[in-house]
CSV table of C-alpha atoms in Angstrom, one decimal:
chain,number,residue,atom,x,y,z
A,1,MET,CA,22.8,5.9,-33.9
A,2,LYS,CA,19.7,8.8,-32.6
A,3,VAL,CA,17.3,6.9,-29.9
A,4,LEU,CA,13.9,8.4,-28.3
A,5,LEU,CA,12.2,7.2,-25.7
A,6,LEU,CA,8.6,8.9,-25.1
A,7,THR,CA,7.1,8.2,-22.0
A,8,ASN,CA,4.8,9.0,-18.9
A,9,TYR,CA,7.5,8.1,-16.4
A,10,PHE,CA,11.2,8.5,-16.1
A,11,PRO,CA,12.5,8.9,-12.5
A,12,PRO,CA,13.1,10.9,-9.9
A,13,GLU,CA,9.2,8.9,-9.9
A,14,VAL,CA,9.7,5.9,-8.5
A,15,GLY,CA,7.8,2.8,-9.9
A,16,ALA,CA,8.0,0.0,-12.8
A,17,ALA,CA,7.0,2.4,-15.2
A,18,SER,CA,9.8,4.8,-14.6
A,19,HIS,CA,12.8,2.3,-13.5
A,20,LEU,CA,11.3,0.4,-17.0
A,21,PHE,CA,12.7,2.9,-19.6
A,22,TYR,CA,15.2,4.0,-17.6
A,23,ASN,CA,17.3,0.6,-17.6
A,24,LEU,CA,16.4,0.9,-21.9
A,25,GLY,CA,18.1,4.2,-21.9
A,26,ARG,CA,20.9,3.5,-19.7
A,27,MET,CA,21.4,0.1,-21.4
A,28,LEU,CA,21.3,1.6,-24.8
A,29,THR,CA,23.1,4.6,-24.2
A,30,LYS,CA,26.6,2.3,-22.8
A,31,LYS,CA,26.2,0.8,-26.3
A,32,GLY,CA,26.8,3.8,-28.0
A,33,TYR,CA,23.6,5.1,-28.7
A,34,ASP,CA,22.7,8.8,-28.3
A,35,VAL,CA,19.3,8.8,-26.5
A,36,THR,CA,16.8,11.6,-25.8
A,37,VAL,CA,14.2,11.7,-23.3
A,38,ILE,CA,10.9,13.4,-23.8
A,39,THR,CA,9.0,13.0,-20.5
A,40,GLY,CA,7.0,15.3,-18.0
A,41,PHE,CA,7.8,17.2,-15.0
A,42,PRO,CA,8.2,14.4,-11.5
A,43,ARG,CA,4.8,14.1,-10.1
A,44,TYR,CA,3.6,10.6,-10.4
A,45,ASN,CA,5.2,8.6,-6.6
A,46,VAL,CA,6.8,12.4,-6.0
A,47,LYS,CA,5.6,13.9,-2.7
A,48,VAL,CA,8.0,17.4,-3.1
A,49,LEU,CA,8.8,18.8,-6.1
A,50,ASP,CA,12.5,19.1,-6.9
A,51,GLU,CA,13.6,23.1,-6.7
A,52,LYS,CA,15.3,22.1,-9.7
A,53,TYR,CA,12.0,21.3,-11.5
A,54,ARG,CA,9.9,24.8,-10.0
A,55,ASN,CA,8.6,26.9,-12.6
A,56,LYS,CA,10.0,25.8,-15.2
A,57,PHE,CA,8.3,25.5,-18.9
A,58,PHE,CA,10.9,23.3,-20.3
A,59,PHE,CA,13.5,21.6,-18.6
A,60,ARG,CA,16.3,19.8,-20.1
A,61,GLU,CA,18.4,17.0,-17.8
A,62,THR,CA,21.4,14.1,-18.0
A,63,ILE,CA,20.8,11.2,-16.1
A,64,ASP,CA,23.5,8.7,-16.2
A,65,GLY,CA,24.5,9.2,-20.1
A,66,ILE,CA,20.6,9.9,-21.4
A,67,SER,CA,19.6,13.3,-22.6
A,68,VAL,CA,16.5,14.0,-20.6
A,69,LEU,CA,14.0,17.1,-22.1
A,70,ARG,CA,11.2,17.5,-19.5
A,71,VAL,CA,7.9,19.4,-20.6
A,72,PRO,CA,4.9,20.4,-19.1
A,73,ILE,CA,1.0,18.0,-18.8
A,74,LEU,CA,-0.4,19.1,-16.0
A,75,PRO,CA,1.0,21.0,-12.9
A,76,PHE,CA,-0.6,18.6,-9.8
A,77,LEU,CA,1.5,16.6,-7.4
A,78,LYS,CA,-2.3,14.9,-5.6
A,79,ARG,CA,-3.0,12.1,-8.3
A,80,THR,CA,-6.5,12.2,-7.4
A,81,LEU,CA,-8.8,10.0,-10.0
A,82,PHE,CA,-9.7,12.7,-12.1
A,83,VAL,CA,-6.3,14.0,-12.3
A,84,ARG,CA,-5.4,10.9,-13.7
A,85,LYS,CA,-7.7,10.6,-16.9
A,86,ILE,CA,-8.1,14.0,-17.9
A,87,GLU,CA,-4.6,13.7,-18.3
A,88,TYR,CA,-4.8,10.7,-20.5
A,89,PHE,CA,-5.6,13.9,-23.2
A,90,PHE,CA,-2.7,16.2,-22.3
A,91,VAL,CA,-0.1,13.8,-22.3
A,92,PRO,CA,-0.1,13.6,-26.0
A,93,GLY,CA,0.1,17.0,-26.6
A,94,GLY,CA,3.3,18.1,-24.3
A,95,LEU,CA,5.5,14.5,-26.2
A,96,PHE,CA,4.9,15.9,-29.0
A,97,VAL,CA,6.5,19.7,-28.7
A,98,GLY,CA,9.5,18.1,-27.3
A,99,GLY,CA,9.4,15.8,-30.1
A,100,LEU,CA,9.9,18.7,-31.8
A,101,ILE,CA,12.3,20.3,-30.1
A,102,ALA,CA,14.1,17.2,-29.5
A,103,GLY,CA,15.6,17.5,-33.0
A,104,LYS,CA,16.3,14.6,-35.7
A,105,HIS,CA,16.0,11.0,-34.6
A,106,ASP,CA,16.5,7.3,-36.3
A,107,VAL,CA,13.8,5.6,-34.4
A,108,ALA,CA,11.6,6.0,-31.3
A,109,ILE,CA,10.5,3.8,-28.5
A,110,ILE,CA,7.4,4.5,-27.2
A,111,TYR,CA,5.8,3.5,-23.0
A,112,SER,CA,2.1,2.1,-23.4
A,113,PRO,CA,-0.3,3.4,-21.5
A,114,PRO,CA,-1.1,5.4,-21.6
A,115,VAL,CA,-2.7,4.6,-25.0
A,116,THR,CA,-3.0,8.3,-26.1
A,117,ILE,CA,0.8,8.8,-26.1
A,118,GLY,CA,0.6,6.9,-29.5
A,119,LEU,CA,-0.8,10.3,-30.9
A,120,ALA,CA,2.4,12.1,-30.2
A,121,ALA,CA,4.3,9.2,-31.8
A,122,PHE,CA,1.6,9.5,-34.6
A,123,LEU,CA,2.7,13.2,-35.4
A,124,LEU,CA,5.8,12.9,-35.3
A,125,LYS,CA,6.2,10.5,-37.9
A,126,LYS,CA,3.9,11.9,-40.1
A,127,ILE,CA,5.7,15.8,-39.4
A,128,LYS,CA,9.4,14.2,-38.9
A,129,LYS,CA,9.3,10.8,-40.5
A,130,ILE,CA,10.4,9.3,-37.3
A,131,PRO,CA,9.3,5.8,-37.1
A,132,PHE,CA,8.4,4.3,-34.4
A,133,ILE,CA,8.9,1.2,-31.9
A,134,PHE,CA,5.2,1.1,-29.9
A,135,ASN,CA,5.8,-0.7,-26.0
A,136,VAL,CA,2.7,-2.1,-24.3
A,137,GLN,CA,2.9,-3.1,-21.0
A,138,ASP,CA,-0.9,-3.1,-20.5
A,139,ILE,CA,-3.6,-3.6,-23.2
A,140,HIS,CA,-5.5,-0.1,-23.0
A,141,PRO,CA,-8.2,0.7,-22.8
A,142,GLN,CA,-9.1,-2.8,-21.6
A,143,ALA,CA,-8.1,-3.1,-18.6
A,144,LEU,CA,-9.0,0.0,-17.7
A,145,ILE,CA,-12.6,-1.2,-18.5
A,146,ASP,CA,-11.4,-4.8,-16.6
A,147,ILE,CA,-11.6,-2.7,-13.1
A,148,GLY,CA,-13.5,-1.1,-13.3
A,149,PHE,CA,-12.2,2.6,-14.1
A,150,LEU,CA,-13.7,3.3,-17.5
A,151,ARG,CA,-17.4,2.9,-18.1
A,152,ASN,CA,-18.0,6.1,-21.4
A,153,ARG,CA,-18.5,4.3,-23.8
A,154,PRO,CA,-17.8,7.1,-26.4
A,155,LEU,CA,-14.7,7.6,-24.4
A,156,ILE,CA,-14.0,3.9,-24.8
A,157,TRP,CA,-14.2,4.3,-28.1
A,158,ILE,CA,-11.9,7.3,-28.4
A,159,LEU,CA,-9.2,5.4,-26.8
A,160,ARG,CA,-9.8,2.5,-28.4
A,161,PHE,CA,-9.9,4.4,-32.2
A,162,ILE,CA,-6.9,5.6,-31.2
A,163,GLU,CA,-5.5,2.5,-29.7
A,164,LYS,CA,-6.2,0.4,-33.7
A,165,LEU,CA,-4.2,3.8,-34.9
A,166,ASN,CA,-1.3,3.3,-33.0
A,167,TYR,CA,-1.2,-0.7,-34.2
A,168,LYS,CA,-2.0,0.7,-37.6
A,169,ASN,CA,1.3,3.2,-37.6
A,170,ALA,CA,3.8,1.4,-35.7
A,171,THR,CA,6.6,-0.1,-37.0
A,172,PHE,CA,6.8,-2.7,-34.3
A,173,VAL,CA,4.5,-3.2,-31.8
A,174,THR,CA,6.8,-5.1,-28.4
A,175,ILE,CA,5.0,-6.4,-25.9
A,176,HIS,CA,6.6,-8.9,-23.0
A,177,SER,CA,4.5,-12.4,-22.9
A,178,ASN,CA,3.3,-14.9,-25.4
A,179,GLY,CA,0.0,-14.5,-23.4
A,180,ASN,CA,-0.1,-10.4,-25.4
A,181,LYS,CA,1.0,-11.5,-28.4
A,182,GLU,CA,-1.8,-13.9,-28.9
A,183,TYR,CA,-4.4,-11.4,-27.4
A,184,LEU,CA,-3.3,-8.4,-29.7
A,185,ALA,CA,-3.5,-10.9,-32.9
A,186,LYS,CA,-6.9,-11.7,-31.8
A,187,GLN,CA,-7.9,-8.1,-31.9
A,188,GLY,CA,-6.5,-7.7,-35.8
A,189,VAL,CA,-3.3,-6.7,-34.8
A,190,ASN,CA,-0.8,-7.8,-37.9
A,191,SER,CA,1.1,-10.6,-36.5
A,192,SER,CA,4.3,-9.3,-38.3
A,193,LYS,CA,4.7,-6.3,-35.6
A,194,LEU,CA,4.5,-8.3,-33.0
A,195,VAL,CA,7.5,-9.0,-31.8
A,196,VAL,CA,8.0,-10.1,-28.1
A,197,VAL,CA,10.5,-8.7,-26.1
A,198,PRO,CA,10.5,-9.4,-22.0
A,199,ASN,CA,10.3,-6.7,-19.3
A,200,TRP,CA,13.6,-6.7,-18.3
A,201,VAL,CA,15.5,-6.2,-14.1
A,202,ASP,CA,18.4,-4.9,-13.1
A,203,THR,CA,20.3,-8.6,-11.5
A,204,GLU,CA,23.2,-6.2,-10.4
A,205,LEU,CA,21.1,-3.9,-7.9
A,206,ILE,CA,18.5,-6.4,-7.5
A,207,ARG,CA,20.4,-9.0,-6.1
A,208,PRO,CA,19.9,-12.2,-2.5
A,209,LEU,CA,21.3,-9.8,0.0
A,210,PRO,CA,21.1,-10.1,3.6
A,211,LYS,CA,17.8,-10.8,5.5
A,212,MET,CA,18.5,-8.7,8.8
A,213,ASN,CA,18.6,-5.2,7.0
A,214,ASN,CA,18.0,-1.6,8.0
A,215,PHE,CA,14.2,-2.7,7.0
A,216,ARG,CA,14.1,-5.1,9.1
A,217,LYS,CA,15.3,-2.9,12.7
A,218,LYS,CA,13.5,0.4,11.6
A,219,TYR,CA,10.2,-1.7,10.9
A,220,ASN,CA,10.2,-4.0,14.6
A,221,LEU,CA,10.8,-6.6,11.9
A,222,GLY,CA,12.8,-8.4,14.4
A,223,ASP,CA,13.1,-12.6,13.2
A,224,ASN,CA,9.6,-12.7,12.3
A,225,PHE,CA,8.3,-14.3,9.2
A,226,VAL,CA,7.9,-11.2,6.4
A,227,VAL,CA,5.3,-11.4,3.8
A,228,SER,CA,5.7,-8.2,1.9
A,229,PHE,CA,4.1,-6.9,-0.8
A,230,ALA,CA,5.7,-3.6,-2.4
A,231,GLY,CA,4.7,-0.9,-5.0
A,232,ILE,CA,1.6,0.5,-6.5
A,233,MET,CA,-1.5,0.4,-4.0
A,234,GLY,CA,-3.9,0.8,-6.8
A,235,THR,CA,-7.8,-0.9,-7.1
A,236,SER,CA,-6.0,-3.3,-9.7
A,237,GLN,CA,-4.0,-4.7,-7.1
A,238,ASP,CA,-6.5,-6.3,-4.4
A,239,LEU,CA,-4.7,-5.0,-1.7
A,240,ARG,CA,-8.1,-6.1,0.0
A,241,THR,CA,-7.2,-9.6,-0.2
A,242,VAL,CA,-3.7,-8.9,1.2
A,243,ILE,CA,-5.6,-7.6,4.5
A,244,LYS,CA,-8.0,-10.1,4.7
A,245,ALA,CA,-5.6,-13.1,4.8
A,246,ALA,CA,-3.6,-11.1,7.5
A,247,TYR,CA,-6.9,-11.2,9.4
A,248,LEU,CA,-7.2,-14.4,8.8
A,249,LEU,CA,-4.1,-14.7,10.2
A,250,ARG,CA,-3.8,-13.0,13.8
A,251,ASN,CA,-3.5,-15.6,15.9
A,252,HIS,CA,0.4,-16.6,13.9
A,253,ASN,CA,2.6,-14.1,16.1
A,254,LYS,CA,4.9,-14.7,13.8
A,255,ILE,CA,3.4,-13.5,10.7
A,256,LYS,CA,4.1,-9.9,9.4
A,257,PHE,CA,2.6,-8.4,6.5
A,258,PHE,CA,5.4,-5.1,5.8
A,259,LEU,CA,3.2,-3.7,3.3
A,260,VAL,CA,5.6,-1.3,1.3
A,261,GLY,CA,4.0,1.5,-1.0
A,262,ASP,CA,1.6,4.2,-1.9
A,263,GLY,CA,-2.0,4.8,-4.2
A,264,VAL,CA,-5.1,5.7,-4.2
A,265,GLU,CA,-5.8,2.7,-2.4
A,266,ARG,CA,-3.4,3.4,0.6
A,267,LEU,CA,-5.1,5.8,3.0
A,268,ASP,CA,-8.0,3.2,2.3
A,269,LEU,CA,-6.5,0.1,3.3
A,270,GLU,CA,-4.7,1.7,7.0
A,271,LYS,CA,-8.0,2.2,7.5
A,272,GLU,CA,-9.3,-1.1,7.5
A,273,VAL,CA,-6.8,-2.8,8.9
A,274,ASN,CA,-7.2,-0.1,11.9
A,275,LYS,CA,-11.0,-1.0,12.1
A,276,ARG,CA,-10.2,-5.0,12.3
A,277,GLY,CA,-7.2,-3.9,14.7
A,278,LEU,CA,-4.8,-6.2,13.7
A,279,ASN,CA,-1.2,-5.7,14.6
A,280,ASN,CA,0.8,-7.2,12.0
A,281,VAL,CA,0.1,-5.3,9.5
A,282,ILE,CA,3.2,-2.9,9.4
A,283,PHE,CA,2.6,0.0,6.4
A,284,ALA,CA,5.9,1.5,5.2
A,285,PRO,CA,6.0,4.4,2.2
A,286,MET,CA,6.8,4.4,-1.3
A,287,GLN,CA,10.8,3.6,-1.5
A,288,PRO,CA,13.7,5.0,-3.7
A,289,ARG,CA,14.9,2.9,-7.0
A,290,GLU,CA,17.9,1.9,-4.8
A,291,LYS,CA,17.1,1.1,-1.5
A,292,TYR,CA,14.4,-1.1,-2.9
A,293,PRO,CA,15.8,-4.7,-3.4
A,294,TYR,CA,16.6,-3.6,0.6
A,295,VAL,CA,13.2,-4.1,0.4
A,296,LEU,CA,12.8,-7.8,-1.0
A,297,ALA,CA,15.8,-8.4,1.0
A,298,ALA,CA,13.9,-8.0,4.2
A,299,SER,CA,11.2,-10.5,3.3
A,300,ASP,CA,11.2,-14.3,3.5
A,301,VAL,CA,8.3,-14.3,0.8
A,302,SER,CA,7.1,-11.2,-1.8
A,303,LEU,CA,3.5,-11.7,-3.0
A,304,VAL,CA,2.4,-10.0,-6.3
A,305,THR,CA,-1.6,-9.4,-6.6
A,306,LEU,CA,-4.2,-8.3,-8.8
A,307,LYS,CA,-8.2,-8.8,-9.0
A,308,LYS,CA,-9.9,-11.4,-10.8
A,309,ASN,CA,-11.3,-8.9,-13.1
A,310,VAL,CA,-8.1,-8.4,-15.0
A,311,VAL,CA,-8.2,-10.7,-17.9
A,312,THR,CA,-5.6,-9.1,-19.6
A,313,PRO,CA,-2.7,-10.6,-20.2
A,314,VAL,CA,-0.2,-9.4,-17.6
A,315,VAL,CA,3.2,-10.1,-16.0
A,316,PRO,CA,3.4,-7.8,-12.8
A,317,SER,CA,7.4,-6.3,-12.9
A,318,LYS,CA,7.4,-6.7,-9.6
A,319,LEU,CA,7.9,-10.5,-10.0
A,320,LEU,CA,11.1,-10.4,-12.0
A,321,SER,CA,12.1,-8.6,-9.3
A,322,ILE,CA,11.1,-10.4,-6.8
A,323,MET,CA,12.4,-13.3,-8.4
A,324,ALA,CA,15.8,-11.3,-9.3
A,325,SER,CA,16.2,-11.3,-5.5
A,326,GLY,CA,16.0,-14.4,-3.7
A,327,ARG,CA,13.3,-14.6,-2.7
A,328,PRO,CA,9.4,-16.9,-3.3
A,329,VAL,CA,7.0,-15.2,-4.1
A,330,ILE,CA,2.8,-15.3,-3.6
A,331,ALA,CA,1.3,-15.0,-6.6
A,332,SER,CA,-2.9,-14.7,-6.2
A,333,LEU,CA,-4.0,-13.5,-9.9
A,334,ASP,CA,-5.4,-14.9,-13.1
A,335,LEU,CA,-4.3,-18.4,-13.3
A,336,ASN,CA,-4.7,-19.2,-16.5
A,337,GLY,CA,-2.6,-15.9,-17.3
A,338,ASP,CA,1.4,-15.8,-18.2
A,339,ALA,CA,2.9,-14.4,-14.6
A,340,PRO,CA,1.6,-18.0,-13.4
A,341,LYS,CA,3.5,-19.8,-16.7
A,342,ILE,CA,6.6,-18.4,-15.7
A,343,ILE,CA,6.2,-19.0,-11.4
A,344,TYR,CA,5.0,-23.1,-12.6
A,345,LYS,CA,8.4,-22.8,-15.2
A,346,ALA,CA,10.6,-21.9,-12.9
A,347,GLY,CA,9.7,-23.6,-9.8
A,348,CYS,CA,9.3,-20.7,-7.4
A,349,GLY,CA,7.0,-19.6,-5.8
A,350,LEU,CA,2.9,-20.8,-5.6
A,351,VAL,CA,-0.6,-19.9,-7.3
A,352,VAL,CA,-3.5,-19.8,-6.2
A,353,GLU,CA,-7.1,-17.4,-7.4
A,354,PRO,CA,-7.4,-14.2,-6.8
A,355,GLU,CA,-9.0,-12.6,-4.3
A,356,ASN,CA,-9.0,-15.3,-2.2
A,357,PRO,CA,-7.7,-15.1,0.8
A,358,GLU,CA,-8.5,-18.1,2.7
A,359,LYS,CA,-5.8,-19.5,0.1
A,360,LEU,CA,-4.0,-16.7,0.3
A,361,ALA,CA,-4.0,-17.4,4.2
A,362,LYS,CA,-3.4,-21.2,3.3
A,363,ALA,CA,-0.1,-20.0,1.1
A,364,ILE,CA,1.3,-18.2,3.3
A,365,LEU,CA,1.3,-20.8,6.2
A,366,GLU,CA,3.4,-23.0,3.3
A,367,LEU,CA,6.0,-21.7,2.5
A,368,TYR,CA,6.3,-20.4,6.6
A,369,PHE,CA,6.4,-24.1,7.6
A,370,ASN,CA,8.9,-24.9,5.5
A,371,PRO,CA,12.1,-22.3,5.2
A,372,LYS,CA,14.2,-25.3,2.9
A,373,LEU,CA,11.5,-24.6,0.3
A,374,CYS,CA,11.1,-20.9,0.7
A,375,ASP,CA,15.4,-21.4,0.0
A,376,GLU,CA,14.9,-23.2,-2.7
A,377,MET,CA,12.5,-21.8,-4.6
A,378,GLY,CA,14.1,-18.5,-4.2
A,379,LEU,CA,17.7,-19.9,-5.7
A,380,ARG,CA,15.7,-21.2,-8.8
A,381,GLY,CA,14.2,-18.3,-9.0
A,382,ARG,CA,17.2,-16.1,-8.8
A,383,LYS,CA,18.4,-18.4,-11.6
A,384,TYR,CA,15.9,-18.1,-14.3
A,385,ALA,CA,16.1,-14.3,-13.6
A,386,GLU,CA,19.0,-14.1,-14.2
A,387,GLU,CA,19.2,-16.5,-17.6
A,388,ASN,CA,16.2,-15.4,-18.5
A,389,PHE,CA,15.2,-10.9,-18.2
A,390,SER,CA,18.7,-9.4,-17.8
A,391,PRO,CA,18.8,-6.3,-19.7
A,392,GLN,CA,21.3,-7.5,-22.2
A,393,SER,CA,19.0,-10.4,-23.6
A,394,CYS,CA,16.0,-7.9,-23.9
A,395,ILE,CA,18.7,-4.6,-25.5
A,396,SER,CA,19.8,-6.8,-28.1
A,397,LYS,CA,16.1,-8.1,-29.1
A,398,TYR,CA,16.0,-3.8,-29.9
A,399,GLU,CA,19.0,-4.1,-31.8
A,400,GLU,CA,17.8,-5.7,-34.0
A,401,LEU,CA,15.0,-4.1,-34.8
A,402,PHE,CA,16.6,-0.6,-35.0
A,403,ARG,CA,18.8,-3.0,-38.0
A,404,ILE,CA,15.1,-4.2,-39.9
A,405,ILE,CA,13.9,-0.4,-39.3
A,406,ILE,CA,17.1,1.8,-40.5
A,407,ALA,CA,17.3,-1.4,-43.8
A,408,ARG,CA,13.9,-0.9,-44.7
């Protein structure tokens, strides 16, 4: 069976979006599916473009058995706000052309956001008769409206129109939590199309590892209590609250904040740390996939943070990774969302209201003074991740959808 994956993010790009569809493609390939990925040239969290990608219009390569066709989208490595906005409308054109070149496929799986990527799937369905599964990770455009990224009314209308077109033309719409399913059903999406497929984490790659490792040595973390955040440093991640919590805990000399990643907020966060004269906050650049488990291992507790205006249902992928690493989590986000429900059910951490540095600092101190509780939460998180978020269990759900599509 030939499976086509359309995504705006793929290795060597670093990030949850890139890793998610890479793992999907890898697992399907191992099961004997003929998988082709259509994506752009690396530009997301990539500072220097590899020589093999330079001056190419199209580029074919094989990554771990996955056939990858790279197509032109926008040749900008610098991820400014303007570039991110206009890229929304270049992505579908490039991926559609790639889909035409790639040949005949039995089914396609589409990664959203960006929501505009669905236009490529819609055209490929009409022209090449390829049915598609629309995988919604973040509900756009609403999530963009919530964080103030999108305010232009005509543009909002256009994106909402595209969003409805995607749901209408998809054979199935996969979402990663029951909250997302309920939200989309209330928006009028046909309930028979909505299928919950939890996101997965590579529990073989991300696993409990020794705390004292090269990251501890390289960044002089020593035997301190390390509170880490690893990932995209964007507006919605609300790392300013983390900096404020670090300020409140500045006199606790054994507590260090380890912020690993890049994004539009990184420079401003560093300026804020310098302005406050904080010596308990250490920054490190975004790490490649193979080093990410060691960042988590070097931590005593890891953070998942989102601004309070992020109210569309979301389960950040980093939560699953933290659980798989055997470390406790402190989440600062919407208390009524799906992520807190997972944390409570697994018993793997603490949840505090978003944008409240005092409560975040209090939660950190609670775990700092209770190492036994940290260990217990970490063990429970690992067990829950193995039982609920393994790639194998999630892939089997896609295989069932494939069988239904082929039978129609």
